[in-house]
XYZ file of C-alpha atoms in Angstrom:
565
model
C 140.521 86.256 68.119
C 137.949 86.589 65.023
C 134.986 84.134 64.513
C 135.374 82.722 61.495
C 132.039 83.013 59.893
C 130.558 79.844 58.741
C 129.975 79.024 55.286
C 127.027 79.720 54.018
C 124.911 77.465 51.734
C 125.664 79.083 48.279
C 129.428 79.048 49.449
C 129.209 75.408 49.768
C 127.061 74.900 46.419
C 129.975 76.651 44.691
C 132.999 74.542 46.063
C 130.577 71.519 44.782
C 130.471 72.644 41.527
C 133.917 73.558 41.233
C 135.301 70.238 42.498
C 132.858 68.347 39.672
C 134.288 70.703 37.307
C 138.013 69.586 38.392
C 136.934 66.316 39.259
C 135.638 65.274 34.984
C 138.884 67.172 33.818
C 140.789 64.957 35.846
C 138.810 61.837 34.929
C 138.891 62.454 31.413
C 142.960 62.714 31.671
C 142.989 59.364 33.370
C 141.130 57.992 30.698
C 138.910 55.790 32.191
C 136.628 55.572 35.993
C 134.059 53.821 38.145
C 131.292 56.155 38.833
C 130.462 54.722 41.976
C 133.651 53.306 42.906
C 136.101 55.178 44.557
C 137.410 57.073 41.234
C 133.571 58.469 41.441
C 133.320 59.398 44.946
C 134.174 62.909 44.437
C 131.504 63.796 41.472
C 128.756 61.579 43.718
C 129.358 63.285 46.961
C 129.753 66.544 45.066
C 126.240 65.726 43.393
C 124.360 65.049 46.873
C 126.114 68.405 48.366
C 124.760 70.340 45.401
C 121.065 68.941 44.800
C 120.628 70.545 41.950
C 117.035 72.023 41.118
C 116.409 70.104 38.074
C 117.789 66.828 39.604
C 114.825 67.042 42.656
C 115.065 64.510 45.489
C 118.715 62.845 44.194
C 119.770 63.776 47.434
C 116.838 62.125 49.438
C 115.745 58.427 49.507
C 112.825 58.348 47.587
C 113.504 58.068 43.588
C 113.219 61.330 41.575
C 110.695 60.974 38.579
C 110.948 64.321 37.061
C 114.876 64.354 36.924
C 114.985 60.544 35.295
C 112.420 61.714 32.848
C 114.882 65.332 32.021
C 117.898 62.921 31.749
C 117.085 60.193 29.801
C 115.837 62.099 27.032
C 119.401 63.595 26.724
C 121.024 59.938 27.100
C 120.445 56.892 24.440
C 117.778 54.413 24.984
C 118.851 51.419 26.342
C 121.919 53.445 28.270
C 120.389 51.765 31.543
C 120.806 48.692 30.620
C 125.033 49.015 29.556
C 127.513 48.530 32.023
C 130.220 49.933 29.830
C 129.633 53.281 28.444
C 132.687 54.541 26.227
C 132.759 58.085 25.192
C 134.775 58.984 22.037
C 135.706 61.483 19.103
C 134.167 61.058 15.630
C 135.932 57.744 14.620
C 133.932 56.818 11.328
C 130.791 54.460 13.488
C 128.766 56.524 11.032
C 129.727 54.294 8.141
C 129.739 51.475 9.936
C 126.408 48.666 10.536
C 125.695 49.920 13.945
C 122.603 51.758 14.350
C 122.685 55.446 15.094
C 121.164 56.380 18.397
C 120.129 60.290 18.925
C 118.762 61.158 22.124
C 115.230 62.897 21.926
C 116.586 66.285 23.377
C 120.245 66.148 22.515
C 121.875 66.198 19.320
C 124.560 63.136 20.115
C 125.080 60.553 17.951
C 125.284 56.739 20.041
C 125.965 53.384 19.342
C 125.053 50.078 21.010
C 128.131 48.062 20.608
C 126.552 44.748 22.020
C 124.737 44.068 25.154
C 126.744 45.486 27.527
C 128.500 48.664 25.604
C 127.182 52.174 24.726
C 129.288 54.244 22.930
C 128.715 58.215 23.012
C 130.106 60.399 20.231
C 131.429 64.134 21.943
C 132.080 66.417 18.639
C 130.762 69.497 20.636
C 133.691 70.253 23.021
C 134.052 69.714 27.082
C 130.867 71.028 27.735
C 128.995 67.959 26.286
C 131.180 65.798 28.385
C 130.434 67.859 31.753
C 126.919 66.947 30.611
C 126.985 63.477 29.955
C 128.879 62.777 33.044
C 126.725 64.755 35.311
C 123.871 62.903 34.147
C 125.058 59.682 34.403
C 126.266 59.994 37.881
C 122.456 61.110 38.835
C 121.530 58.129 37.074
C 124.199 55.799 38.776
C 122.698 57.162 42.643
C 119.084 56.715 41.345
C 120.043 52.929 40.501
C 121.568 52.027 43.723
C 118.410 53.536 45.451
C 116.538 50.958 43.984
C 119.290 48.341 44.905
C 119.214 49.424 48.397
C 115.150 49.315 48.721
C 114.836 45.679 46.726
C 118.404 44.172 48.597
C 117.669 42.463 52.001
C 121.747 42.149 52.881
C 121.069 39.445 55.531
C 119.641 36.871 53.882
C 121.397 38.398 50.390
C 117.445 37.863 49.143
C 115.509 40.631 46.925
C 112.102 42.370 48.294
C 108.791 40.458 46.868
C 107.988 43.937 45.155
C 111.670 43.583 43.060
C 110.235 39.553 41.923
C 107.138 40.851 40.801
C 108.723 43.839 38.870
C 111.041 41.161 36.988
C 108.542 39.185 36.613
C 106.414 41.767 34.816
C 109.358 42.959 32.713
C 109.998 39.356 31.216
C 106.208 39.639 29.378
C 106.043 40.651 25.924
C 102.831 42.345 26.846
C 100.917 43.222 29.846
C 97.136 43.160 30.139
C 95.982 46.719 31.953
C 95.136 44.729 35.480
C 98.846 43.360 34.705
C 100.923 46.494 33.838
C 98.762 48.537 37.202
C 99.864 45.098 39.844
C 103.784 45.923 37.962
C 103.306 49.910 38.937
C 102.159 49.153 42.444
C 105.201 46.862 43.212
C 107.220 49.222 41.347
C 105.608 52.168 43.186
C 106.736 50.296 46.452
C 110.396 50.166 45.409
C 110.793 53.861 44.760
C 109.273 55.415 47.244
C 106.584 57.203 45.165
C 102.733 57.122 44.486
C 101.011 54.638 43.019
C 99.555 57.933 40.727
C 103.151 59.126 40.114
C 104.475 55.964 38.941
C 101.175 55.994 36.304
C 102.010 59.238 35.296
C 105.409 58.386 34.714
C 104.252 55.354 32.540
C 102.595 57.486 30.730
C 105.429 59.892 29.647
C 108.040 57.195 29.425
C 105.718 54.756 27.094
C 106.695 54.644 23.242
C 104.209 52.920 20.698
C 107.401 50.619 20.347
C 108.039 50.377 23.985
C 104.785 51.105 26.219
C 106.265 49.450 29.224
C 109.280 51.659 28.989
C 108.824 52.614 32.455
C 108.658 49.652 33.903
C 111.890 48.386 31.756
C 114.247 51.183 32.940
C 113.406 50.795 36.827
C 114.302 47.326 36.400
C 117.379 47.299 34.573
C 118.660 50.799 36.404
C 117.958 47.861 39.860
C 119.585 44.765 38.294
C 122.822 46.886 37.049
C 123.091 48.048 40.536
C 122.885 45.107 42.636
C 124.996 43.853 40.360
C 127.621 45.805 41.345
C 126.001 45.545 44.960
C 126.327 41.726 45.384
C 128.965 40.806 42.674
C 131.190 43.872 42.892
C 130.699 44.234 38.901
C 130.803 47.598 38.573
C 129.758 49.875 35.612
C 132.635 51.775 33.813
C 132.992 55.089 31.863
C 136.021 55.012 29.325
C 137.325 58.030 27.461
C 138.656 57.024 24.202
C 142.235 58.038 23.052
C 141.288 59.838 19.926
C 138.941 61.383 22.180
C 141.438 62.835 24.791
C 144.528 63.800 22.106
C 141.549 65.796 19.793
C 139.728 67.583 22.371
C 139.981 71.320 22.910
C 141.823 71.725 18.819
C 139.342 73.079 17.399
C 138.478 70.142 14.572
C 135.218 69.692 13.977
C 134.875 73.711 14.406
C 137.604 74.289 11.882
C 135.982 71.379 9.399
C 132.419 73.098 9.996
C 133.619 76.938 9.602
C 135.731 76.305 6.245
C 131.954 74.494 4.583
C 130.610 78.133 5.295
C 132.774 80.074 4.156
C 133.601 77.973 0.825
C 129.653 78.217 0.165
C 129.904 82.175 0.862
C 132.239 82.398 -1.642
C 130.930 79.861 -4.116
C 128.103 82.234 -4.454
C 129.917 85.231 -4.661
C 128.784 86.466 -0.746
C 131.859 86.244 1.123
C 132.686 90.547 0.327
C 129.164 91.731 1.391
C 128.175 92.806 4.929
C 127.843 89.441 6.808
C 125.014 89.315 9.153
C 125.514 86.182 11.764
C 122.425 84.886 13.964
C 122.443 81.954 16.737
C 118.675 81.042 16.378
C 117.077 78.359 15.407
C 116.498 76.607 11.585
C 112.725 78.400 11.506
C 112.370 81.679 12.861
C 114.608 83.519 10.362
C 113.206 82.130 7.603
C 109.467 82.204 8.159
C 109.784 86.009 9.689
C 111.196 86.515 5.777
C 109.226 84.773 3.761
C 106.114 83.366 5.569
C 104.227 86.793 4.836
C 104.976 86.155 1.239
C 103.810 82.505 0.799
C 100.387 82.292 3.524
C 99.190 85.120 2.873
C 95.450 83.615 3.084
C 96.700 82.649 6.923
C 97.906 85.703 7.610
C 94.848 87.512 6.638
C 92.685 85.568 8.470
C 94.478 85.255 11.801
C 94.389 88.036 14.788
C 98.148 88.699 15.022
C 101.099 87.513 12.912
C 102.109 85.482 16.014
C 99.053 83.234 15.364
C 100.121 82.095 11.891
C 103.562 81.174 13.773
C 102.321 79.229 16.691
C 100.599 76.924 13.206
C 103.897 76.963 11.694
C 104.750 75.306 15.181
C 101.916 72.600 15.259
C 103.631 68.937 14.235
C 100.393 68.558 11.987
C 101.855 71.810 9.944
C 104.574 70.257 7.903
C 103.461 70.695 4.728
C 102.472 74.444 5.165
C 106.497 74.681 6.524
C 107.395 72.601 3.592
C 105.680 75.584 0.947
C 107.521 78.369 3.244
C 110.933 76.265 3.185
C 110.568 75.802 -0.667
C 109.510 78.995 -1.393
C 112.717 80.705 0.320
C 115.146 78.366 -1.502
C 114.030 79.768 -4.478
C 114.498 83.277 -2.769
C 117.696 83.525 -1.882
C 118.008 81.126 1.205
C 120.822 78.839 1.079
C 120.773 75.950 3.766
C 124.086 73.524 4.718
C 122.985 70.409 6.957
C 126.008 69.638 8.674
C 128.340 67.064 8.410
C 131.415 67.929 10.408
C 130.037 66.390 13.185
C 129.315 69.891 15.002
C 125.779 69.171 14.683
C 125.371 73.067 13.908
C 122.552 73.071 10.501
C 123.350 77.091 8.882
C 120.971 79.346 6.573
C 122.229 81.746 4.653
C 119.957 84.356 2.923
C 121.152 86.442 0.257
C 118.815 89.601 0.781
C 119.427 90.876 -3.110
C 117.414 88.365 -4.030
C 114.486 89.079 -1.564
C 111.361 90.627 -2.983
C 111.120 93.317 -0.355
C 107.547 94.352 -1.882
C 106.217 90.736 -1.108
C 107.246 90.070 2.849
C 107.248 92.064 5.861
C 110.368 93.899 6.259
C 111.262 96.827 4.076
C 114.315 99.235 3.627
C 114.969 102.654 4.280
C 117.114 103.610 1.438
C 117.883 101.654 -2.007
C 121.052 99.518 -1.633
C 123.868 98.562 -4.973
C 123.817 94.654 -4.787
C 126.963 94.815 -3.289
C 126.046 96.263 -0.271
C 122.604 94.121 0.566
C 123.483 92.251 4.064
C 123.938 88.521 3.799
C 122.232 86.851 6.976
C 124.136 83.552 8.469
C 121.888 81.718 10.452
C 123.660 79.086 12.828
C 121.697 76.754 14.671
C 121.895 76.616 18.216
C 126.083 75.644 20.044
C 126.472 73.558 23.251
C 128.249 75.433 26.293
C 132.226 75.733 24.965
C 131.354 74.626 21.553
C 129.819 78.311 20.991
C 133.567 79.676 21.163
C 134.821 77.003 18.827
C 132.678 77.600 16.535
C 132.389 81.428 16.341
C 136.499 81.831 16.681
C 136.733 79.727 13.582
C 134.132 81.343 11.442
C 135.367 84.661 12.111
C 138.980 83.662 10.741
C 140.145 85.051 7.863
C 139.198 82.338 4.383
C 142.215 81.276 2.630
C 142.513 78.274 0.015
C 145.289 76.963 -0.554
C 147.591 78.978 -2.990
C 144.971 82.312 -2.638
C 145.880 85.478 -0.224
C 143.479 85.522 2.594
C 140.106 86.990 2.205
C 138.843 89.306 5.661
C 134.863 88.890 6.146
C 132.676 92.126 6.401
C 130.907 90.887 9.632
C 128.602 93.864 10.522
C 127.020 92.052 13.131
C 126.614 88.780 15.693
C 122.970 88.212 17.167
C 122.570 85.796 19.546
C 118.913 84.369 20.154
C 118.492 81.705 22.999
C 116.618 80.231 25.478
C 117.702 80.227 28.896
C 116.499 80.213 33.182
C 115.001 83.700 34.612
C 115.511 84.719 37.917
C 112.885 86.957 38.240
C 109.542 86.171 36.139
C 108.323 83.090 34.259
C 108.578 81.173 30.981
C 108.399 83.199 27.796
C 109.632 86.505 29.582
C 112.663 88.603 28.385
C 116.373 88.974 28.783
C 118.464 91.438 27.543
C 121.784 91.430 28.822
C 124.548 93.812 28.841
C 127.413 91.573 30.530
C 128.432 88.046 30.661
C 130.416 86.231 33.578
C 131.680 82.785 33.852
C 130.404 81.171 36.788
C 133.133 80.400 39.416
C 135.394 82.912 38.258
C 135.498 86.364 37.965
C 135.948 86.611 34.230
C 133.212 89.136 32.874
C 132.328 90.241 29.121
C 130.516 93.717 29.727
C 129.783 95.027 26.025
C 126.954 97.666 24.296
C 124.052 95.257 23.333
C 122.254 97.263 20.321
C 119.318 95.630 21.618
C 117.371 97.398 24.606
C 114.009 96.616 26.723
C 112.641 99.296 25.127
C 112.640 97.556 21.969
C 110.196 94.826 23.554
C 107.882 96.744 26.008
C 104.221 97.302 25.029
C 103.863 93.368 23.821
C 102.818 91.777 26.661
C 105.794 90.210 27.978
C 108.238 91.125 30.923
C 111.993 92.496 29.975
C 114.147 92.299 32.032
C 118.098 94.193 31.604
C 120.775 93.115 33.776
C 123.958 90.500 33.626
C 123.562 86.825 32.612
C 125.957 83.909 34.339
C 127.508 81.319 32.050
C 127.501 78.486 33.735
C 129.313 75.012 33.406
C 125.882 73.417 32.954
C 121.820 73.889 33.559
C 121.782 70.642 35.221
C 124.364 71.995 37.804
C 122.463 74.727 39.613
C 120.377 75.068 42.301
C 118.659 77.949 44.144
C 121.448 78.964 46.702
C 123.778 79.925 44.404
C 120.521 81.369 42.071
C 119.653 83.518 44.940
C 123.048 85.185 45.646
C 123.950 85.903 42.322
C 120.155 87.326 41.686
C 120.035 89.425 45.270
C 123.941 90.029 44.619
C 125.379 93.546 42.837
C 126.486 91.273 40.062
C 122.636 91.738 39.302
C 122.282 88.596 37.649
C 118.535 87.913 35.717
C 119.058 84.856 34.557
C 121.825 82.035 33.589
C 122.426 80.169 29.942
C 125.883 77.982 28.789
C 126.684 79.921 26.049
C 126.782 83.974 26.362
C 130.010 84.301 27.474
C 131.705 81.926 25.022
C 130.794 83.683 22.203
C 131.661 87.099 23.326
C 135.550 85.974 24.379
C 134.967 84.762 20.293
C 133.780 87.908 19.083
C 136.182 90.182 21.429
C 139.232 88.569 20.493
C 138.253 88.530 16.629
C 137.524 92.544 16.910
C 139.729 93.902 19.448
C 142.964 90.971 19.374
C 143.585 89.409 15.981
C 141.781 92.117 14.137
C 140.087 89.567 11.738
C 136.963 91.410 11.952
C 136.139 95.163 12.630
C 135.984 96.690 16.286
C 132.691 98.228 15.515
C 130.902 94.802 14.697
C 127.673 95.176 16.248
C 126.407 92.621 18.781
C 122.951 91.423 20.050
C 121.811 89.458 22.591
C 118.649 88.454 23.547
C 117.134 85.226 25.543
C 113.798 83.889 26.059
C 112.864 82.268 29.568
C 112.636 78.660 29.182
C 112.308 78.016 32.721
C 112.675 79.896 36.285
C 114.953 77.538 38.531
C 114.237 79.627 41.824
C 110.520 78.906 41.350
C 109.556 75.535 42.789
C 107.495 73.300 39.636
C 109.702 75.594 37.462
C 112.535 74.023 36.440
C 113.236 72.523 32.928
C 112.249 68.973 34.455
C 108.901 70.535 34.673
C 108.350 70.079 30.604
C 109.243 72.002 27.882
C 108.169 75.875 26.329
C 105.664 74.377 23.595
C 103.607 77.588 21.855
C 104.815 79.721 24.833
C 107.913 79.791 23.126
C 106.812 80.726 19.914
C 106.027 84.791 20.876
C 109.026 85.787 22.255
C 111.299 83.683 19.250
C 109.421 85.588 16.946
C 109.432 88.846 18.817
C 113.153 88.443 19.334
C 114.024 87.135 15.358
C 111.834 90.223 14.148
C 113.663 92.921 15.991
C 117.372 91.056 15.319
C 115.682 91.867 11.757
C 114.346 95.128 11.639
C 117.940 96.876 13.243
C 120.049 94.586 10.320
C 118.151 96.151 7.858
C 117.745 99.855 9.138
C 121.504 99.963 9.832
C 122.245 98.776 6.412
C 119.771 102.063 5.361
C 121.315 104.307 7.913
């Protein structure tokens, strides 16, 4: 008889992922579950068998710093503190009294009901939800670690450190001597350094809240012995609106039909249609920042320079002349309000002074045939295919034949995790697979490493996973997919989503032509094999700025030598 081999550890990371993935679909059909009651078992257990890199020591009893830190500043303030958290479609809270709440990190609109209810808007598809519920259950174990530590179950009495903490948490203000007695009791409740719980202080304190630190441990303890003593236990609701909308397509449709009304308001919807995923800044300063700092320019050592000062929070008002000085050059901009949360640029290049910025043409062009470029800001995991599948849809109003788009091309600029490298290196892909499947998107990229070398970064060529979720992965599975012959160099949400978009537009429903050029291109935000690496270690800051640029420039330079070729 054949030994069955035993699993190995990437094997097992995998079947945890998948049975989270199967595990919110099925919650979210139910309508309604107690993380960690015994509707939440599976996505907790799954959660400890995974240990994700970004989520630390979740799996061990000491409290993780770094992953409460990465969390809550995708979560609302105050989200601690609710023991009702109801997640739910668009339903008009915008024009109601209650106070919008955006996370930091995460464009999500959030409401505080009352004391005890937060309510979550989801307008960017299942992927947001696979987020917020993946969070929340790291939050939920991080709160009962606390519960255990302060909870003495046989005299049903709290710790002396947990009496001093609420005790400090009930003062308006804290004196230093105060707030450093608070951070050694609260120090002894999570297992960490007296020097790790200043540090987090530090990071957590607002000029509105400075003992924000201090108020989170606490009410992440009291919700959980709560539940602990009294049974009372916290609740995650889906809303019906939410469950009978998802997965149609609405806000998409809403947000697609604004674009292409505005493309043909100004006459733009018949020329060669240019999209980019980037962000709101790169596009337009690589156009037009030559033109209007031209002082800056002069005086700096590389171009790069002037846009690491764009960067600077102190630089508004030089990004305010660039801004105004490319609305008045053919840059059209549409802040969103379908609730996609997706901002778009669109530059009309016939009105460009190509004598005046940095980017020139190989051959004179009629009107008629200068590119329009349609910059989209950055989509959310499934929300990329949603969006892209309805912009590429044929425009019709209502009583008008339908009008097919010229879209020459679809550049996709992101950041995502390396395998091999560090933050800041390249990416250029030339395939895209859905993690835990074996659906692949292998396509021509008209992007190449040779198009980066000789500017002091790494490029690297190879296949990129999209995966359910960055939060989800940790260095098992990294490691076989990187050492595997799927020759993976690095994972992102997105990739894959909007290639099944483009693919089925070009090749399926013919909406678009089958020689639409595609480019992608990704940035290293973070390298989740490296230990200290992960995007709980902080963000890119200016080390983000050189490869954005380096990637928006080339995206550039091949839209406007095709249109000359």
């Amino acid at each position: 008889m054949s030994k069955i081999k035993e699993r190995t550890r990437a094997q097992e990371s995998s079947g945890a992922i998948e049975r989270m993935y199967i595990a919110m679909r099925h919650l979210f059909n139910r309508g309604f579950y107690k993380p960690m009651g015994v509707s939440g078992e599976t996505l907790r257990e799954s959660l400890l068998q995974l240990r994700p890199e970004i989520y630390g020591s979740v799996a061990e009893g000491k409290a993780e710093l770094n992953g409460l830190v990465y969390i809550l500043d995708r979560l609302p303030i105050g989200i601690e503190q609710c023991r009702y958290i109801n997640l739910t479609s668009e339903e008009g809270y915008r024009s109601s009294s209650f106070e919008v709440i955006i996370p930091p990190k995460r464009r999500r609109n959030c409401y505080r009901i009352d004391d005890e209810q937060m309510n979550i808007e989801i307008t960017r598809g299942r992927s947001d939800i696979y987020d917020i519920l993946t969070h929340l259950t790291f939050l939920f174990i991080e709160s009962h670690k606390i519960a255990d530590s302060v909870f003495i179950e046989e005299t049903g009495e709290t710790i002396r450190d947990w009496q001093k903490l609420e005790e400090a948490t009930t003062k308006k203000k804290l004196s230093l001597q105060e707030r450093e007695i608070a951070l050694s009791h609260t120090a002894g409740i999570l297992g960490r350094t007296f020097e790790e719980c200043l540090a987090a202080h530090r990071v957590f304190g607002t000029k509105d809240q400075p003992e924000r630190f201090l108020s989170i441990v606490f009410w992440m303890g009291k919700m959980a012995l709560e539940e602990l003593v009294e049974g009372n236990k916290r609740t995650i609701t889906f809303s019906p609106v939410l469950r009978e909308r998802l997965g149609h397509h609405i806000h998409g449709d809403i947000w697609a039909n604004k674009i292409k009304k505005t493309l043909k308001k100004h006459d733009l919807l018949h020329r060669p249609i240019h999209v980019i995923s980037a962000n709101m800044h790169s596009v337009m300063n690589s156009l037009f920042a030559s033109a209007v700092l031209k002082k800056e320019f002069s005086s700096k050592e590389s171009e790069y320079d002037v846009y690491e000062m764009l960067s600077e929070p102190g630089s508004s008002t030089l990004r305010g002349k660039v801004s105004a000085y490319a609305e008045k050059n053919g840059m059209i901009s549409i802040d969103d309000r379908s609730g996609a949360n997706i901002d778009v640029q669109i530059f009309d290049t016939a009105k460009i002074d190509f004598n005046k910025i940095n980017f020139t043409f190989g051959t004179k062009l009629e009107k008629d045939e200068m590119p329009v470029i349609f910059v989209m800001d950055y989509a959310f995991g499934e929300q990329a295919y949603e969006t892209i599948d309805e912009f590429l849809k044929p425009y019709k109003e209502k009583g008008e034949k339908k009008s097919f788009m010229n879209v020459a091309s679809v550049s996709i600029m992101g950041k995502a995790g390396i395998l091999e490298g560090g933050k800041g290196d390249l990416m250029i892909p030339n395939a895209h697979i859905f993690e835990g499947t074996a659906d692949n998107y292998p396509f021509k990229n008209e992007l190449s490493a040779a198009d980066f070398e000789g500017n002091g970064l790494k490029v690297f060529e190879g296949t990129m996973i999209s995966v359910l979720g960055t939060s989800l992965q940790n260095k098992d599975i990294l490691k076989f997919f990187y050492e595997s012959t799927w020759n993976v160099i690095g994972l992102e949400m997105e990739g894959a989503h909007y290639q099944k978009a483009i693919q089925s537009a070009s090749r399926i429903r013919k909406s678009i032509s089958k020689d639409v050029k595609v480019r992608y291109a990704y940035y290293a935000s973070d390298n989740p094999l490296e230990t200290g690496s992960t995007l709980a270690s902080g963000g890119l800051g200016i080390t983000g700025v050189k490869p954005t640029y380096l990637i928006t420039k080339k995206i550039l330079e091949q839209i406007f030598n095709n249109q000359s070729a």
